[in-house]
PDB file of N, CA and C in Angstrom:
ATOM      1  N   MET A  19      97.111 111.906  82.401  1.00  0.00           N
ATOM      2  CA  MET A  19      96.092 111.600  83.389  1.00  0.00           C
ATOM      3  C   MET A  19      96.893 111.851  84.950  1.00  0.00           C
ATOM      4  N   PRO A  20      96.450 112.401  85.640  1.00  0.00           N
ATOM      5  CA  PRO A  20      96.943 112.488  87.184  1.00  0.00           C
ATOM      6  C   PRO A  20      96.946 111.091  87.498  1.00  0.00           C
ATOM      7  N   ILE A  21      97.868 110.690  88.557  1.00  0.00           N
ATOM      8  CA  ILE A  21      98.219 109.982  88.974  1.00  0.00           C
ATOM      9  C   ILE A  21      97.075 109.558  90.175  1.00  0.00           C
ATOM     10  N   ARG A  22      96.827 110.036  90.626  1.00  0.00           N
ATOM     11  CA  ARG A  22      95.722 110.122  92.067  1.00  0.00           C
ATOM     12  C   ARG A  22      94.435 109.303  91.104  1.00  0.00           C
ATOM     13  N   ASN A  23      94.058 109.336  89.923  1.00  0.00           N
ATOM     14  CA  ASN A  23      93.196 108.813  89.120  1.00  0.00           C
ATOM     15  C   ASN A  23      93.038 107.400  88.993  1.00  0.00           C
ATOM     16  N   TYR A  24      94.399 107.035  88.863  1.00  0.00           N
ATOM     17  CA  TYR A  24      94.511 105.718  88.852  1.00  0.00           C
ATOM     18  C   TYR A  24      94.352 104.665  90.275  1.00  0.00           C
ATOM     19  N   ILE A  25      94.146 104.965  91.333  1.00  0.00           N
ATOM     20  CA  ILE A  25      93.920 104.919  92.465  1.00  0.00           C
ATOM     21  C   ILE A  25      92.988 105.408  92.946  1.00  0.00           C
ATOM     22  N   ARG A  26      92.354 104.721  94.187  1.00  0.00           N
ATOM     23  CA  ARG A  26      91.042 105.540  95.108  1.00  0.00           C
ATOM     24  C   ARG A  26      91.677 105.027  96.541  1.00  0.00           C
ATOM     25  N   TYR A  27      91.822 105.811  97.529  1.00  0.00           N
ATOM     26  CA  TYR A  27      92.555 105.929  98.643  1.00  0.00           C
ATOM     27  C   TYR A  27      91.475 106.610  99.954  1.00  0.00           C
ATOM     28  N   GLN A  28      91.615 106.044 101.137  1.00  0.00           N
ATOM     29  CA  GLN A  28      90.959 106.873 102.165  1.00  0.00           C
ATOM     30  C   GLN A  28      92.121 106.432 103.401  1.00  0.00           C
ATOM     31  N   SER A  29      91.826 107.481 104.392  1.00  0.00           N
ATOM     32  CA  SER A  29      92.272 107.308 105.483  1.00  0.00           C
ATOM     33  C   SER A  29      92.086 107.074 106.843  1.00  0.00           C
ATOM     34  N   LYS A  30      92.148 105.815 106.536  1.00  0.00           N
ATOM     35  CA  LYS A  30      90.944 105.291 108.243  1.00  0.00           C
ATOM     36  C   LYS A  30      91.755 105.875 109.640  1.00  0.00           C
ATOM     37  N   ARG A  31      93.064 105.804 110.188  1.00  0.00           N
ATOM     38  CA  ARG A  31      93.850 106.556 110.574  1.00  0.00           C
ATOM     39  C   ARG A  31      94.294 107.841 110.113  1.00  0.00           C
ATOM     40  N   PRO A  32      94.778 108.589 110.935  1.00  0.00           N
ATOM     41  CA  PRO A  32      95.314 109.992 110.582  1.00  0.00           C
ATOM     42  C   PRO A  32      96.797 109.713 109.776  1.00  0.00           C
ATOM     43  N   ASN A  33      96.369 110.309 108.587  1.00  0.00           N
ATOM     44  CA  ASN A  33      97.481 110.405 107.551  1.00  0.00           C
ATOM     45  C   ASN A  33      98.042 108.894 107.079  1.00  0.00           C
ATOM     46  N   LYS A  34      97.149 107.961 107.208  1.00  0.00           N
ATOM     47  CA  LYS A  34      97.556 106.579 106.814  1.00  0.00           C
ATOM     48  C   LYS A  34      96.860 106.208 105.499  1.00  0.00           C
ATOM     49  N   PRO A  35      97.026 106.575 104.523  1.00  0.00           N
ATOM     50  CA  PRO A  35      96.122 106.482 103.356  1.00  0.00           C
ATOM     51  C   PRO A  35      96.208 104.995 102.617  1.00  0.00           C
ATOM     52  N   VAL A  36      95.252 104.210 102.798  1.00  0.00           N
ATOM     53  CA  VAL A  36      94.872 102.893 102.271  1.00  0.00           C
ATOM     54  C   VAL A  36      94.395 103.025 100.863  1.00  0.00           C
ATOM     55  N   ILE A  37      94.848 102.035 100.091  1.00  0.00           N
ATOM     56  CA  ILE A  37      94.700 102.048  98.862  1.00  0.00           C
ATOM     57  C   ILE A  37      93.268 101.267  98.501  1.00  0.00           C
ATOM     58  N   THR A  38      91.913 101.727  98.482  1.00  0.00           N
ATOM     59  CA  THR A  38      91.220 100.913  98.424  1.00  0.00           C
ATOM     60  C   THR A  38      90.538 100.574  96.997  1.00  0.00           C
ATOM     61  N   SER A  39      91.359 100.720  96.117  1.00  0.00           N
ATOM     62  CA  SER A  39      90.853 100.188  94.478  1.00  0.00           C
ATOM     63  C   SER A  39      92.133 100.853  93.612  1.00  0.00           C
ATOM     64  N   VAL A  40      92.571  99.798  92.439  1.00  0.00           N
ATOM     65  CA  VAL A  40      93.472 100.356  91.633  1.00  0.00           C
ATOM     66  C   VAL A  40      93.019 100.018  90.257  1.00  0.00           C
ATOM     67  N   ILE A  41      93.047 100.905  89.488  1.00  0.00           N
ATOM     68  CA  ILE A  41      92.248 100.910  88.196  1.00  0.00           C
ATOM     69  C   ILE A  41      93.220  99.658  87.211  1.00  0.00           C
ATOM     70  N   PRO A  42      92.341  98.818  86.702  1.00  0.00           N
ATOM     71  CA  PRO A  42      92.972  97.453  86.050  1.00  0.00           C
ATOM     72  C   PRO A  42      93.597  98.140  84.878  1.00  0.00           C
ATOM     73  N   TYR A  43      95.044  97.489  84.488  1.00  0.00           N
ATOM     74  CA  TYR A  43      95.898  97.933  83.361  1.00  0.00           C
ATOM     75  C   TYR A  43      96.127  99.457  83.571  1.00  0.00           C
ATOM     76  N   SER A  44      96.118 100.170  84.687  1.00  0.00           N
ATOM     77  CA  SER A  44      96.570 101.413  84.691  1.00  0.00           C
ATOM     78  C   SER A  44      98.231 101.120  85.019  1.00  0.00           C
ATOM     79  N   PRO A  45      98.983 102.821  85.111  1.00  0.00           N
ATOM     80  CA  PRO A  45     100.046 102.635  85.412  1.00  0.00           C
ATOM     81  C   PRO A  45     100.323 102.191  86.838  1.00  0.00           C
ATOM     82  N   ALA A  46      99.375 102.608  87.884  1.00  0.00           N
ATOM     83  CA  ALA A  46      99.710 101.841  88.966  1.00  0.00           C
ATOM     84  C   ALA A  46      99.533 100.486  89.314  1.00  0.00           C
ATOM     85  N   GLU A  47      98.724  99.925  88.486  1.00  0.00           N
ATOM     86  CA  GLU A  47      98.683  98.542  88.931  1.00  0.00           C
ATOM     87  C   GLU A  47      99.651  97.755  88.396  1.00  0.00           C
ATOM     88  N   LEU A  48     100.531  98.258  87.220  1.00  0.00           N
ATOM     89  CA  LEU A  48     102.169  97.716  86.385  1.00  0.00           C
ATOM     90  C   LEU A  48     102.878  97.852  86.987  1.00  0.00           C
ATOM     91  N   ALA A  49     102.993  99.052  88.093  1.00  0.00           N
ATOM     92  CA  ALA A  49     104.099  99.472  89.010  1.00  0.00           C
ATOM     93  C   ALA A  49     103.791  98.260  90.309  1.00  0.00           C
ATOM     94  N   GLY A  50     102.840  97.661  90.548  1.00  0.00           N
ATOM     95  CA  GLY A  50     102.651  96.687  91.593  1.00  0.00           C
ATOM     96  C   GLY A  50     101.803  97.394  92.945  1.00  0.00           C
ATOM     97  N   VAL A  51     101.139  98.603  92.329  1.00  0.00           N
ATOM     98  CA  VAL A  51      99.960  99.114  93.630  1.00  0.00           C
ATOM     99  C   VAL A  51      98.911  98.276  93.901  1.00  0.00           C
ATOM    100  N   LYS A  52      98.674  97.716  94.718  1.00  0.00           N
ATOM    101  CA  LYS A  52      97.658  96.700  95.054  1.00  0.00           C
ATOM    102  C   LYS A  52      96.384  97.162  96.286  1.00  0.00           C
ATOM    103  N   THR A  53      95.141  96.759  96.116  1.00  0.00           N
ATOM    104  CA  THR A  53      94.167  97.022  96.954  1.00  0.00           C
ATOM    105  C   THR A  53      94.934  96.509  98.424  1.00  0.00           C
ATOM    106  N   ASN A  54      94.448  97.630  99.287  1.00  0.00           N
ATOM    107  CA  ASN A  54      94.955  97.511 100.548  1.00  0.00           C
ATOM    108  C   ASN A  54      96.232  97.742 100.983  1.00  0.00           C
ATOM    109  N   ASP A  55      96.981  98.205 100.128  1.00  0.00           N
ATOM    110  CA  ASP A  55      98.389  98.874 100.068  1.00  0.00           C
ATOM    111  C   ASP A  55      98.131  99.827 101.122  1.00  0.00           C
ATOM    112  N   ILE A  56      99.071 100.393 102.223  1.00  0.00           N
ATOM    113  CA  ILE A  56      99.086 101.534 102.609  1.00  0.00           C
ATOM    114  C   ILE A  56     100.215 102.306 102.204  1.00  0.00           C
ATOM    115  N   ILE A  57      99.967 103.749 101.816  1.00  0.00           N
ATOM    116  CA  ILE A  57     100.855 104.426 101.304  1.00  0.00           C
ATOM    117  C   ILE A  57     101.318 105.312 102.369  1.00  0.00           C
ATOM    118  N   ILE A  58     103.068 104.690 102.476  1.00  0.00           N
ATOM    119  CA  ILE A  58     103.686 105.124 103.818  1.00  0.00           C
ATOM    120  C   ILE A  58     104.410 106.397 103.458  1.00  0.00           C
ATOM    121  N   ALA A  59     104.835 106.632 102.057  1.00  0.00           N
ATOM    122  CA  ALA A  59     105.667 107.966 101.571  1.00  0.00           C
ATOM    123  C   ALA A  59     105.289 107.932 100.377  1.00  0.00           C
ATOM    124  N   ILE A  60     105.724 109.449  99.728  1.00  0.00           N
ATOM    125  CA  ILE A  60     105.461 109.843  98.439  1.00  0.00           C
ATOM    126  C   ILE A  60     106.560 110.969  98.267  1.00  0.00           C
ATOM    127  N   ASP A  61     107.285 109.897  97.190  1.00  0.00           N
ATOM    128  CA  ASP A  61     108.607 110.730  96.922  1.00  0.00           C
ATOM    129  C   ASP A  61     109.694 111.227  98.119  1.00  0.00           C
ATOM    130  N   GLY A  62     109.376 110.046  99.122  1.00  0.00           N
ATOM    131  CA  GLY A  62     110.334 110.416 100.184  1.00  0.00           C
ATOM    132  C   GLY A  62     109.720 111.351 101.238  1.00  0.00           C
ATOM    133  N   VAL A  63     108.451 111.529 101.083  1.00  0.00           N
ATOM    134  CA  VAL A  63     107.734 112.369 102.031  1.00  0.00           C
ATOM    135  C   VAL A  63     106.852 111.409 102.758  1.00  0.00           C
ATOM    136  N   GLN A  64     107.018 111.367 104.355  1.00  0.00           N
ATOM    137  CA  GLN A  64     105.931 110.555 105.006  1.00  0.00           C
ATOM    138  C   GLN A  64     104.621 110.740 104.696  1.00  0.00           C
ATOM    139  N   THR A  65     103.634 110.294 104.612  1.00  0.00           N
ATOM    140  CA  THR A  65     102.545 110.452 104.709  1.00  0.00           C
ATOM    141  C   THR A  65     101.892 110.800 106.289  1.00  0.00           C
ATOM    142  N   THR A  66     102.666 110.580 107.302  1.00  0.00           N
ATOM    143  CA  THR A  66     102.245 111.025 108.473  1.00  0.00           C
ATOM    144  C   THR A  66     102.742 112.091 108.764  1.00  0.00           C
ATOM    145  N   ASP A  67     103.510 112.696 108.042  1.00  0.00           N
ATOM    146  CA  ASP A  67     104.117 114.039 107.962  1.00  0.00           C
ATOM    147  C   ASP A  67     103.211 115.717 107.406  1.00  0.00           C
ATOM    148  N   ILE A  68     102.292 114.941 106.321  1.00  0.00           N
ATOM    149  CA  ILE A  68     101.334 115.686 105.644  1.00  0.00           C
ATOM    150  C   ILE A  68      99.913 115.735 105.529  1.00  0.00           C
ATOM    151  N   SER A  69      99.103 116.818 105.245  1.00  0.00           N
ATOM    152  CA  SER A  69      98.044 116.554 105.326  1.00  0.00           C
ATOM    153  C   SER A  69      97.146 115.680 104.218  1.00  0.00           C
ATOM    154  N   SER A  70      95.871 115.297 104.268  1.00  0.00           N
ATOM    155  CA  SER A  70      95.044 114.689 103.132  1.00  0.00           C
ATOM    156  C   SER A  70      95.179 115.649 101.936  1.00  0.00           C
ATOM    157  N   GLU A  71      95.116 116.894 102.207  1.00  0.00           N
ATOM    158  CA  GLU A  71      95.175 117.547 100.565  1.00  0.00           C
ATOM    159  C   GLU A  71      96.326 117.668 100.168  1.00  0.00           C
ATOM    160  N   GLU A  72      97.414 117.431 100.975  1.00  0.00           N
ATOM    161  CA  GLU A  72      99.086 117.462 100.492  1.00  0.00           C
ATOM    162  C   GLU A  72      99.184 116.206  99.830  1.00  0.00           C
ATOM    163  N   ILE A  73      98.554 115.206 100.569  1.00  0.00           N
ATOM    164  CA  ILE A  73      98.592 113.709  99.892  1.00  0.00           C
ATOM    165  C   ILE A  73      97.921 113.924  98.345  1.00  0.00           C
ATOM    166  N   GLY A  74      96.689 114.321  98.217  1.00  0.00           N
ATOM    167  CA  GLY A  74      96.396 114.337  96.743  1.00  0.00           C
ATOM    168  C   GLY A  74      97.149 115.405  95.975  1.00  0.00           C
ATOM    169  N   GLU A  75      97.674 116.369  96.582  1.00  0.00           N
ATOM    170  CA  GLU A  75      98.190 117.155  95.625  1.00  0.00           C
ATOM    171  C   GLU A  75      99.467 116.374  95.105  1.00  0.00           C
ATOM    172  N   MET A  76     100.143 115.674  96.143  1.00  0.00           N
ATOM    173  CA  MET A  76     101.743 114.935  95.687  1.00  0.00           C
ATOM    174  C   MET A  76     101.420 113.826  95.012  1.00  0.00           C
ATOM    175  N   LEU A  77      99.999 113.191  94.817  1.00  0.00           N
ATOM    176  CA  LEU A  77      99.716 112.068  93.976  1.00  0.00           C
ATOM    177  C   LEU A  77      99.566 112.698  92.338  1.00  0.00           C
ATOM    178  N   ASN A  78      99.519 114.227  92.279  1.00  0.00           N
ATOM    179  CA  ASN A  78      99.368 114.904  91.044  1.00  0.00           C
ATOM    180  C   ASN A  78     100.405 116.007  90.632  1.00  0.00           C
ATOM    181  N   PRO A  79     101.637 115.543  90.820  1.00  0.00           N
ATOM    182  CA  PRO A  79     102.733 116.678  90.778  1.00  0.00           C
ATOM    183  C   PRO A  79     102.795 117.532  89.503  1.00  0.00           C
ATOM    184  N   ALA A  80     102.773 118.829  89.886  1.00  0.00           N
ATOM    185  CA  ALA A  80     103.163 119.626  88.323  1.00  0.00           C
ATOM    186  C   ALA A  80     104.355 119.666  87.911  1.00  0.00           C
ATOM    187  N   GLY A  81     104.167 119.420  86.651  1.00  0.00           N
ATOM    188  CA  GLY A  81     105.387 119.378  85.933  1.00  0.00           C
ATOM    189  C   GLY A  81     106.430 117.817  86.271  1.00  0.00           C
ATOM    190  N   LYS A  82     105.659 116.736  86.829  1.00  0.00           N
ATOM    191  CA  LYS A  82     106.885 115.755  86.739  1.00  0.00           C
ATOM    192  C   LYS A  82     105.827 114.494  86.564  1.00  0.00           C
ATOM    193  N   ASN A  83     106.216 113.743  85.763  1.00  0.00           N
ATOM    194  CA  ASN A  83     105.621 112.498  84.890  1.00  0.00           C
ATOM    195  C   ASN A  83     105.582 111.147  85.697  1.00  0.00           C
ATOM    196  N   GLU A  84     106.029 111.255  87.155  1.00  0.00           N
ATOM    197  CA  GLU A  84     106.180 110.045  87.921  1.00  0.00           C
ATOM    198  C   GLU A  84     106.487 110.469  89.350  1.00  0.00           C
ATOM    199  N   VAL A  85     105.871 109.318  90.068  1.00  0.00           N
ATOM    200  CA  VAL A  85     105.939 109.697  91.637  1.00  0.00           C
ATOM    201  C   VAL A  85     106.392 108.517  92.192  1.00  0.00           C
ATOM    202  N   LEU A  86     107.311 108.337  93.141  1.00  0.00           N
ATOM    203  CA  LEU A  86     107.945 107.338  93.719  1.00  0.00           C
ATOM    204  C   LEU A  86     107.005 107.018  95.129  1.00  0.00           C
ATOM    205  N   LEU A  87     106.379 105.814  95.056  1.00  0.00           N
ATOM    206  CA  LEU A  87     105.527 105.441  96.207  1.00  0.00           C
ATOM    207  C   LEU A  87     106.166 104.558  97.347  1.00  0.00           C
ATOM    208  N   THR A  88     106.211 104.946  98.482  1.00  0.00           N
ATOM    209  CA  THR A  88     106.531 103.643  99.364  1.00  0.00           C
ATOM    210  C   THR A  88     105.302 103.350 100.005  1.00  0.00           C
ATOM    211  N   ILE A  89     104.848 101.748  99.772  1.00  0.00           N
ATOM    212  CA  ILE A  89     104.033 101.296  99.914  1.00  0.00           C
ATOM    213  C   ILE A  89     104.041 100.130 100.863  1.00  0.00           C
ATOM    214  N   GLY A  90     103.530  99.710 101.714  1.00  0.00           N
ATOM    215  CA  GLY A  90     103.354  98.219 102.543  1.00  0.00           C
ATOM    216  C   GLY A  90     101.865  97.665 102.919  1.00  0.00           C
ATOM    217  N   ASN A  91     102.152  96.511 103.121  1.00  0.00           N
ATOM    218  CA  ASN A  91     100.574  95.786 103.509  1.00  0.00           C
ATOM    219  C   ASN A  91     101.054  94.511 104.221  1.00  0.00           C
ATOM    220  N   LEU A  92     100.153  93.607 105.109  1.00  0.00           N
ATOM    221  CA  LEU A  92     100.714  92.942 106.033  1.00  0.00           C
ATOM    222  C   LEU A  92     101.601  91.973 105.580  1.00  0.00           C
ATOM    223  N   ALA A  93     101.725  91.528 104.302  1.00  0.00           N
ATOM    224  CA  ALA A  93     102.920  90.716 103.464  1.00  0.00           C
ATOM    225  C   ALA A  93     103.789  91.005 103.631  1.00  0.00           C
ATOM    226  N   ASN A  94     103.939  92.380 103.061  1.00  0.00           N
ATOM    227  CA  ASN A  94     105.362  93.021 102.767  1.00  0.00           C
ATOM    228  C   ASN A  94     105.331  94.442 103.490  1.00  0.00           C
ATOM    229  N   PRO A  95     106.138  94.290 104.806  1.00  0.00           N
ATOM    230  CA  PRO A  95     106.227  95.643 105.338  1.00  0.00           C
ATOM    231  C   PRO A  95     106.558  96.996 104.256  1.00  0.00           C
ATOM    232  N   ALA A  96     107.112  97.041 103.586  1.00  0.00           N
ATOM    233  CA  ALA A  96     107.656  98.333 102.674  1.00  0.00           C
ATOM    234  C   ALA A  96     108.053  97.965 101.550  1.00  0.00           C
ATOM    235  N   LYS A  97     108.096  98.438 100.506  1.00  0.00           N
ATOM    236  CA  LYS A  97     108.448  98.691  98.957  1.00  0.00           C
ATOM    237  C   LYS A  97     108.260  99.919  98.115  1.00  0.00           C
ATOM    238  N   GLN A  98     109.038 100.053  97.417  1.00  0.00           N
ATOM    239  CA  GLN A  98     109.030 101.435  96.571  1.00  0.00           C
ATOM    240  C   GLN A  98     108.441 100.972  95.053  1.00  0.00           C
ATOM    241  N   VAL A  99     107.789 102.070  94.534  1.00  0.00           N
ATOM    242  CA  VAL A  99     106.882 101.573  93.520  1.00  0.00           C
ATOM    243  C   VAL A  99     107.210 102.744  92.829  1.00  0.00           C
ATOM    244  N   LEU A 100     107.595 102.887  91.582  1.00  0.00           N
ATOM    245  CA  LEU A 100     107.800 104.337  90.590  1.00  0.00           C
ATOM    246  C   LEU A 100     106.280 104.136  89.733  1.00  0.00           C
ATOM    247  N   VAL A 101     105.276 105.104  89.929  1.00  0.00           N
ATOM    248  CA  VAL A 101     103.946 105.500  89.164  1.00  0.00           C
ATOM    249  C   VAL A 101     104.049 106.309  88.238  1.00  0.00           C
ATOM    250  N   LYS A 102     104.052 105.860  87.167  1.00  0.00           N
ATOM    251  CA  LYS A 102     104.258 107.154  85.883  1.00  0.00           C
ATOM    252  C   LYS A 102     103.079 107.428  85.283  1.00  0.00           C
ATOM    253  N   LYS A 103     102.826 108.930  84.432  1.00  0.00           N
ATOM    254  CA  LYS A 103     101.458 109.268  84.405  1.00  0.00           C
ATOM    255  C   LYS A 103     101.350 108.744  83.108  1.00  0.00           C
ATOM    256  N   GLU A 104     100.186 108.384  82.685  1.00  0.00           N
ATOM    257  CA  GLU A 104      99.840 107.944  81.458  1.00  0.00           C
ATOM    258  C   GLU A 104      99.676 109.159  80.648  1.00  0.00           C
ATOM    259  N   CYS A 105     100.519 108.701  79.024  1.00  0.00           N
ATOM    260  CA  CYS A 105     100.858 109.827  78.297  1.00  0.00           C
ATOM    261  C   CYS A 105      99.764 109.248  77.269  1.00  0.00           C
ATOM    262  N   LYS A 106      99.049 110.201  76.930  1.00  0.00           N
ATOM    263  CA  LYS A 106      97.739 109.897  75.856  1.00  0.00           C
ATOM    264  C   LYS A 106      98.526 110.527  74.576  1.00  0.00           C
ATOM    265  N   LYS A 107      98.712 109.769  73.549  1.00  0.00           N
ATOM    266  CA  LYS A 107      98.823 110.287  72.163  1.00  0.00           C
ATOM    267  C   LYS A 107      97.844 110.461  71.518  1.00  0.00           C
ATOM    268  N   GLY A 108      97.673 112.156  70.638  1.00  0.00           N
ATOM    269  CA  GLY A 108      96.590 112.284  70.105  1.00  0.00           C
ATOM    270  C   GLY A 108      96.611 112.749  68.916  1.00  0.00           C
TER     271      GLY A 108
END
């Protein structure tokens, strides 16, 4: 499942995506992503340097099973979390 399916976000300010919800028990929640976190960077790329479409693409990278997010909020200015794609056994 794409990583962007674990979280919902919106950009209130230009390219400052804010997490509006996190799917319970998802890899994003287990990594420490919380509602109201701001996505500062994705795999080291600042969100202020890319478009909203590119943010969506970077949250579902082809050929990668994980994404390194730099997130922050009022309590914690910035931290990095590794969010892995969920692998379904069939």
